[in-house]
Coordinates of C-alpha atoms and ligand atoms in Angstrom, one line a residue:
X1 CA 12.8 1.3 16.6
X2 CA 12.2 -1.6 14.2
X3 CA 12.8 -0.7 10.5
X4 CA 10.6 -2.3 7.9
X5 CA 10.5 -1.8 4.1
X6 CA 7.4 -0.8 2.3
X7 CA 6.4 -0.4 -1.4
X8 CA 5.6 3.3 -2.0
X9 CA 5.2 3.3 -5.8
X10 CA 4.8 1.0 -8.7
X11 CA 5.3 1.3 -12.5
X12 CA 5.5 -0.7 -15.6
X13 CA 6.2 -0.5 -19.3
X14 CA 5.4 -2.7 -22.3
X15 CA 7.1 -2.0 -25.7
X16 CA 4.5 -0.7 -28.2
X17 CA 4.7 -3.6 -30.7
X18 CA 1.9 -5.9 -29.6
X19 CA 1.9 -9.4 -31.2
X20 CA -1.4 -11.2 -31.1
X21 CA -1.6 -15.0 -31.4
X22 CA -2.9 -14.5 -34.9
X23 CA 0.1 -12.3 -35.8
X24 CA 2.5 -15.0 -34.4
X25 CA 0.6 -17.9 -36.1
X26 CA 1.0 -16.0 -39.5
X27 CA 4.6 -15.2 -38.9
X28 CA 5.5 -18.8 -37.9
X29 CA 3.6 -20.1 -40.9
X30 CA 6.1 -18.3 -43.2
X31 CA 8.9 -20.2 -41.4
X32 CA 7.0 -23.5 -41.9
X33 CA 6.0 -23.8 -38.3
X34 CA 2.4 -24.7 -37.5
X35 CA 0.5 -23.5 -34.5
X36 CA -2.9 -22.0 -33.7
X37 CA -4.6 -19.5 -31.5
X38 CA -6.7 -22.3 -30.1
X39 CA -3.7 -24.3 -29.0
X40 CA -1.9 -21.4 -27.4
X41 CA -5.0 -20.2 -25.6
X42 CA -6.1 -23.6 -24.4
X43 CA -2.6 -24.7 -23.2
X44 CA -1.3 -21.4 -21.8
X45 CA -4.1 -18.7 -21.6
X46 CA -1.9 -16.4 -23.7
X47 CA -3.6 -14.2 -26.3
X48 CA -0.9 -11.5 -27.0
X49 CA 2.6 -10.4 -26.0
X50 CA 4.8 -7.4 -26.7
X51 CA 8.1 -7.5 -28.5
X52 CA 10.6 -4.7 -28.4
X53 CA 12.2 -3.3 -31.5
X54 CA 15.8 -4.0 -32.4
X55 CA 18.1 -1.6 -30.5
X56 CA 15.9 -1.4 -27.4
X57 CA 17.5 -2.8 -24.3
X58 CA 16.3 -4.1 -20.9
X59 CA 17.5 -0.8 -19.3
X60 CA 15.3 1.2 -21.7
X61 CA 12.2 -0.8 -20.7
X62 CA 13.3 -0.6 -17.0
X63 CA 13.8 3.2 -17.3
X64 CA 10.1 3.8 -18.3
X65 CA 8.8 1.5 -15.5
X66 CA 11.2 3.2 -13.0
X67 CA 10.1 6.7 -13.9
X68 CA 6.5 5.7 -13.3
X69 CA 7.3 4.0 -9.9
X70 CA 9.4 7.1 -8.8
X71 CA 6.5 9.4 -9.8
X72 CA 4.0 7.3 -7.8
X73 CA 6.3 7.3 -4.8
X74 CA 6.9 11.1 -5.1
X75 CA 10.7 10.6 -5.3
X76 CA 13.4 11.9 -7.6
X77 CA 16.1 9.5 -8.9
X78 CA 18.8 11.2 -6.8
X79 CA 17.0 10.2 -3.6
X80 CA 17.6 6.5 -4.4
X81 CA 20.4 4.8 -2.6
X82 CA 19.9 1.3 -4.1
X83 CA 18.9 0.0 -7.5
X84 CA 18.5 -3.7 -8.1
X85 CA 17.5 -5.0 -11.6
X86 CA 16.2 -8.6 -11.9
X87 CA 17.0 -9.7 -15.5
X88 CA 18.2 -12.6 -17.5
X89 CA 18.5 -10.5 -20.6
X90 CA 21.0 -7.8 -19.6
X91 CA 22.1 -5.0 -21.9
X92 CA 25.7 -6.2 -21.8
X93 CA 27.8 -9.0 -20.3
X94 CA 29.0 -6.3 -17.9
X95 CA 28.5 -3.8 -16.4
X96 CA 25.2 -4.6 -14.8
X97 CA 21.9 -3.4 -16.3
X98 CA 21.3 -1.7 -12.9
X99 CA 24.4 0.5 -13.4
X100 CA 23.2 1.4 -17.0
X101 CA 19.7 2.2 -15.6
X102 CA 21.2 4.2 -12.8
X103 CA 23.1 6.3 -15.4
X104 CA 19.9 6.7 -17.6
X105 CA 18.0 7.9 -14.5
X106 CA 20.8 10.3 -13.6
X107 CA 21.0 8.8 -10.1
X108 CA 24.7 8.3 -9.6
X109 CA 26.1 7.4 -6.2
X110 CA 24.0 4.6 -4.6
X111 CA 24.6 0.9 -4.9
X112 CA 23.4 -0.8 -8.1
X113 CA 23.6 -4.4 -9.2
X114 CA 21.6 -7.1 -11.0
X115 CA 20.0 -10.2 -9.7
X116 CA 19.8 -13.3 -11.9
X117 CA 17.1 -15.8 -10.9
X118 CA 15.2 -15.9 -14.2
X119 CA 11.4 -15.8 -13.6
X120 CA 11.9 -15.7 -9.8
X121 CA 14.2 -12.7 -10.2
X122 CA 11.7 -10.2 -8.9
X123 CA 10.9 -12.0 -5.7
X124 CA 14.6 -12.6 -5.2
X125 CA 15.5 -8.9 -5.8
X126 CA 12.6 -7.6 -3.6
X127 CA 13.8 -9.9 -0.8
X128 CA 17.4 -8.6 -1.1
X129 CA 16.2 -5.0 -1.1
X130 CA 14.0 -5.6 1.9
X131 CA 16.9 -7.2 3.8
X132 CA 19.2 -4.3 2.9
X133 CA 16.6 -1.7 4.1
X134 CA 15.9 -3.6 7.3
X135 CA 19.7 -3.9 8.0
X136 CA 20.2 -0.1 7.5
X137 CA 22.3 -0.6 4.3
X138 CA 19.8 1.3 2.2
X139 CA 16.7 3.5 2.8
X140 CA 15.2 4.1 -0.6
X141 CA 15.5 1.3 -3.2
X142 CA 14.3 0.9 -6.8
X143 CA 13.6 -2.8 -7.6
X144 CA 13.1 -3.5 -11.3
X145 CA 12.3 -6.6 -13.4
X146 CA 13.1 -6.0 -17.0
X147 CA 13.3 -8.6 -19.8
X148 CA 13.6 -9.0 -23.5
X149 CA 12.9 -12.7 -23.9
X150 CA 12.0 -12.2 -27.6
X151 CA 15.8 -12.1 -28.1
X152 CA 16.2 -15.6 -26.7
X153 CA 13.5 -17.3 -28.6
X154 CA 14.0 -20.0 -31.2
X155 CA 11.2 -19.3 -33.7
X156 CA 11.7 -22.8 -35.1
X157 CA 10.6 -24.2 -31.7
X158 CA 6.8 -23.8 -31.4
X159 CA 6.8 -25.3 -27.9
X160 CA 8.6 -22.2 -26.5
X161 CA 8.4 -19.3 -28.9
X162 CA 4.7 -18.8 -28.4
X163 CA 5.1 -18.4 -24.6
X164 CA 7.3 -15.3 -23.9
X165 CA 7.2 -11.6 -24.2
X166 CA 9.1 -8.4 -23.3
X167 CA 8.4 -5.8 -20.7
X168 CA 9.4 -4.2 -17.4
X169 CA 7.9 -3.5 -14.0
X170 CA 9.3 -1.6 -11.0
X171 CA 8.6 -0.7 -7.4
X172 CA 10.1 1.8 -5.0
X173 CA 10.8 0.3 -1.6
X174 CA 11.4 2.6 1.3
X175 CA 12.3 2.3 5.0
X176 CA 9.2 2.6 7.1
X177 CA 8.1 2.2 10.7
X178 CA 5.0 0.3 9.5
X179 CA 5.5 -3.3 8.2
X180 CA 5.3 -3.5 4.5
X181 CA 7.1 -6.7 3.5
X182 CA 6.0 -9.3 6.1
X183 CA 7.9 -12.4 5.0
X184 CA 9.9 -14.0 2.2
X185 CA 10.7 -17.5 1.2
X186 CA 13.3 -18.2 -1.5
X187 CA 14.7 -21.5 -2.8
X188 CA 16.7 -23.0 -5.7
X189 CA 17.5 -26.5 -6.8
X190 CA 20.4 -26.5 -9.3
X191 CA 19.9 -30.2 -10.1
X192 CA 17.2 -28.9 -12.6
X193 CA 19.5 -26.5 -14.5
X194 CA 18.8 -28.4 -17.8
X195 CA 15.0 -28.2 -17.9
X196 CA 14.9 -24.5 -18.6
X197 CA 18.1 -22.8 -19.8
X198 CA 19.8 -20.7 -22.4
X199 CA 23.0 -22.8 -22.6
X200 CA 25.2 -20.5 -24.7
X201 CA 28.1 -18.4 -23.4
X202 CA 30.6 -15.9 -24.6
X203 CA 34.3 -16.8 -25.0
X204 CA 37.1 -15.6 -27.2
X205 CA 34.9 -13.1 -28.9
X206 CA 32.3 -15.6 -29.9
X207 CA 29.0 -17.0 -28.6
X208 CA 29.7 -20.7 -27.9
X209 CA 26.9 -23.2 -27.4
X210 CA 23.3 -22.5 -28.2
X211 CA 22.2 -19.0 -27.1
X212 CA 18.4 -19.8 -27.5
X213 CA 15.9 -20.8 -24.8
X214 CA 15.4 -24.5 -24.2
X215 CA 12.6 -25.8 -22.0
X216 CA 11.2 -29.2 -21.0
X217 CA 7.7 -27.7 -20.6
X218 CA 6.1 -30.6 -18.8
X219 CA 9.0 -31.0 -16.3
X220 CA 8.8 -27.2 -15.6
X221 CA 5.0 -27.4 -15.2
X222 CA 5.1 -30.3 -12.7
X223 CA 7.8 -28.8 -10.6
X224 CA 6.2 -25.3 -10.6
X225 CA 2.8 -26.3 -9.3
X226 CA 4.3 -28.1 -6.3
X227 CA 6.9 -25.6 -5.3
X228 CA 4.6 -22.5 -5.7
X229 CA 2.2 -23.9 -3.1
X230 CA 5.1 -24.7 -0.7
X231 CA 6.6 -21.3 -1.0
X232 CA 3.3 -19.5 -0.5
X233 CA 2.5 -21.5 2.6
X234 CA 6.1 -21.0 4.0
X235 CA 5.9 -17.2 3.6
X236 CA 2.4 -17.2 5.2
X237 CA 3.6 -19.4 8.1
X238 CA 6.6 -17.1 8.7
X239 CA 4.2 -14.1 9.1
X240 CA 1.6 -16.1 11.1
X241 CA -1.0 -15.7 8.4
X242 CA -3.2 -18.0 6.4
X243 CA -4.3 -18.0 2.7
X244 CA -7.6 -16.4 3.9
X245 CA -5.5 -13.3 4.8
X246 CA -4.5 -12.7 1.2
X247 CA -6.4 -10.0 -0.6
X248 CA -4.5 -10.5 -3.9
X249 CA -2.3 -13.3 -5.2
X250 CA 0.1 -11.9 -7.8
X251 CA 1.8 -14.9 -9.3
X252 CA 4.5 -15.2 -12.0
X253 CA 2.6 -15.1 -15.3
X254 CA 3.8 -18.1 -17.2
X255 CA 0.7 -20.2 -17.8
X256 CA -2.9 -19.8 -16.7
X257 CA -3.1 -23.4 -15.8
X258 CA -0.2 -23.1 -13.3
X259 CA -1.8 -20.0 -11.9
X260 CA -5.2 -21.7 -11.5
X261 CA -3.7 -24.7 -9.9
X262 CA -1.8 -22.6 -7.3
X263 CA -5.0 -20.7 -6.5
X264 CA -6.9 -23.9 -6.1
X265 CA -4.4 -25.4 -3.8
X266 CA -4.5 -22.2 -1.6
X267 CA -8.3 -22.2 -1.9
X268 CA -8.3 -18.7 -3.3
X269 CA -11.0 -17.8 -5.8
X270 CA -9.6 -16.5 -9.2
X271 CA -11.4 -13.2 -8.3
X272 CA -8.5 -12.6 -5.9
X273 CA -5.7 -13.4 -8.4
X274 CA -4.2 -10.8 -10.8
X275 CA -3.9 -12.3 -14.2
X276 CA -2.0 -10.6 -17.1
X277 CA -0.6 -13.6 -18.8
X278 CA -3.3 -13.3 -21.5
X279 CA -2.0 -9.9 -22.6
X280 CA 1.7 -10.1 -21.7
X281 CA 2.7 -13.7 -22.1
X282 CA 5.6 -14.8 -19.9
X283 CA 7.9 -11.8 -19.3
X284 CA 10.1 -13.6 -16.8
X285 CA 11.4 -11.3 -14.0
X286 CA 9.1 -8.5 -15.3
X287 CA 5.9 -10.4 -15.0
X288 CA 5.2 -10.0 -11.2
X289 CA 5.8 -6.2 -11.1
X290 CA 3.9 -5.8 -14.4
X291 CA 0.9 -7.6 -12.9
X292 CA 1.2 -5.7 -9.6
X293 CA 1.3 -2.3 -11.4
X294 CA -1.7 -3.3 -13.6
X295 CA -3.7 -4.1 -10.5
X296 CA -2.7 -0.9 -8.7
X297 CA -3.4 1.3 -11.7
X298 CA -6.8 -0.1 -12.4
X299 CA -7.8 0.4 -8.8
X300 CA -8.2 -3.3 -7.8
X301 CA -5.2 -3.3 -5.5
X302 CA -5.5 -0.7 -2.7
X303 CA -3.2 0.6 0.1
X304 CA -3.5 -1.6 3.2
X305 CA -4.2 -4.8 1.4
X306 CA -2.2 -8.0 1.8
X307 CA -0.5 -9.3 -1.3
X308 CA 1.3 -12.6 -2.0
X309 CA 3.8 -12.4 -4.8
X310 CA 5.3 -15.6 -6.0
X311 CA 7.7 -16.7 -8.8
X312 CA 9.2 -19.8 -10.3
X313 CA 11.7 -20.2 -13.1
X314 CA 15.0 -21.4 -14.4
X315 CA 17.6 -22.5 -12.0
X316 CA 15.3 -24.1 -10.8
X317 CA 14.4 -21.2 -8.6
X318 CA 11.2 -20.3 -6.7
X319 CA 10.0 -18.0 -4.0
X320 CA 7.2 -15.9 -2.4
X321 CA 7.0 -12.5 -0.8
X322 CA 4.1 -11.6 1.5
X323 CA 3.5 -7.9 2.0
X324 CA 1.1 -5.2 3.2
X325 CA 0.8 -2.5 0.6
Ligands
ACO1 N1 1.2 -25.3 -31.3 C1 0.6 -26.4 -31.6 N2 1.0 -27.6 -31.1 C2 2.0 -27.6 -30.2 C3 2.7 -26.4 -29.8 C4 2.2 -25.2 -30.4 N3 2.8 -24.0 -30.2 N4 3.6 -26.7 -28.9 C5 3.6 -28.0 -28.7 N5 2.6 -28.5 -29.5 C6 2.2 -29.9 -29.6 C7 3.3 -30.9 -29.2 O1 4.1 -31.2 -30.3 C8 2.5 -32.1 -28.8 O2 2.1 -32.8 -29.9 P1 2.0 -34.4 -29.9 O3 1.0 -34.8 -28.9 O4 1.6 -34.7 -31.3 O5 3.4 -34.8 -29.6 C9 1.2 -31.5 -28.1 O6 1.2 -30.2 -28.6 C10 1.3 -31.5 -26.6 O7 2.5 -31.0 -26.2 P2 2.9 -30.9 -24.6 O8 4.3 -30.4 -24.5 O9 2.4 -32.2 -24.0 O10 1.9 -29.7 -24.2 P3 1.5 -29.3 -22.7 O11 0.1 -29.4 -22.5 O12 2.5 -29.8 -21.8 O13 1.8 -27.7 -22.9 C11 3.4 -26.0 -22.3 C12 3.1 -27.2 -23.2 C13 2.4 -24.9 -22.6 C14 4.8 -25.6 -22.6 C15 3.3 -26.5 -20.8 O14 4.0 -27.6 -20.6 C16 3.8 -25.4 -19.9 O15 3.2 -24.3 -19.8 N6 4.8 -25.7 -19.1 C17 5.4 -24.7 -18.2 C18 6.2 -23.7 -18.9 C19 6.5 -22.6 -18.0 O16 5.8 -22.2 -17.1 N7 7.7 -22.0 -18.3 C20 8.1 -20.8 -17.7 C21 8.8 -21.0 -16.5 S1 9.4 -19.5 -16.0 C22 11.0 -19.2 -16.6 O17 11.9 -19.3 -15.8 C23 11.3 -18.8 -18.0

């Protein structure tokens, strides 16, 4: 019998502190940095984002999202045999945020590790979990994207600090006789490390180099619109499907213009695209599961539908996952 993996529950969590563009504009003004709601909305589509309070970690956001996903799947934490957390903002250098989350869930025993692919992290983690389930290495996986990008932002750099937010999303992925995940397509091109990075590192008890986010926005934009179409078509081809078979496109939520461009290239109307970037900003690895859960919980996304998830981010990394819910 062929074993597939299938999403059986979704969840998400946003920290309560909501920062509107107006809030951010006012805060940046006190630092001598000028920006405006109009600029942010016109160039990015972002209207608000959530920032976690000091002392809150990625595992805390992931825990809330995981609990919701487990409840939706009707599973208890002890039934999990795999936890993968996609994050670029881990609680500690080590151990992994997945191990910390496993402890907070009270789910000791199964495998737990992090995946680091920045904003593509969730599609990478989902692909790894799917492969482990299909190979028999796991049967019930929790896949989480959890990020605290507010901690990496340089609030003197208006070209980046208006773009990002904090949050977490999670799915439970279980072995199934029915196909859930149909195809994945992952890529990286390390030649572009420098266009989106946090170049600092820890050595000798100190942070060396700059630990704040650097981005060449235009270079990222140009690369993103090309590779997202390629990854989407590659995943569709692998499954013998076409863009017309997609009920919902759930893209990484970085910029509404990148999302619209991808939809246009795939000839998908925006009515079939889940958009949360306006309310969440760019939450990196958390953005796709946050958008997925938003669509599931408001009733737009229904069991049996075909979804295309796709991400792009630092590395440079990109990828797509096609699935039946
Ligand atoms: N407020 C007001 N003005 C601003 C701001 C701001 N916050 N930021 C930049 N500007 C100014 C610039 O200084 C520039 O002024 P100038 O013309 O006088 O020099 C002008 O606005 C235009 O700047 P551009 O950089 O050309 O603006 P652009 O239209 O390219 O938009 C943006 C910038 C939004 C960053 C865009 O390039 C983008 O979205 N890129 C992709 C980013 C992305 O998706 N990143 C996430 C990838 S996922 C991950 O892995 C984290």
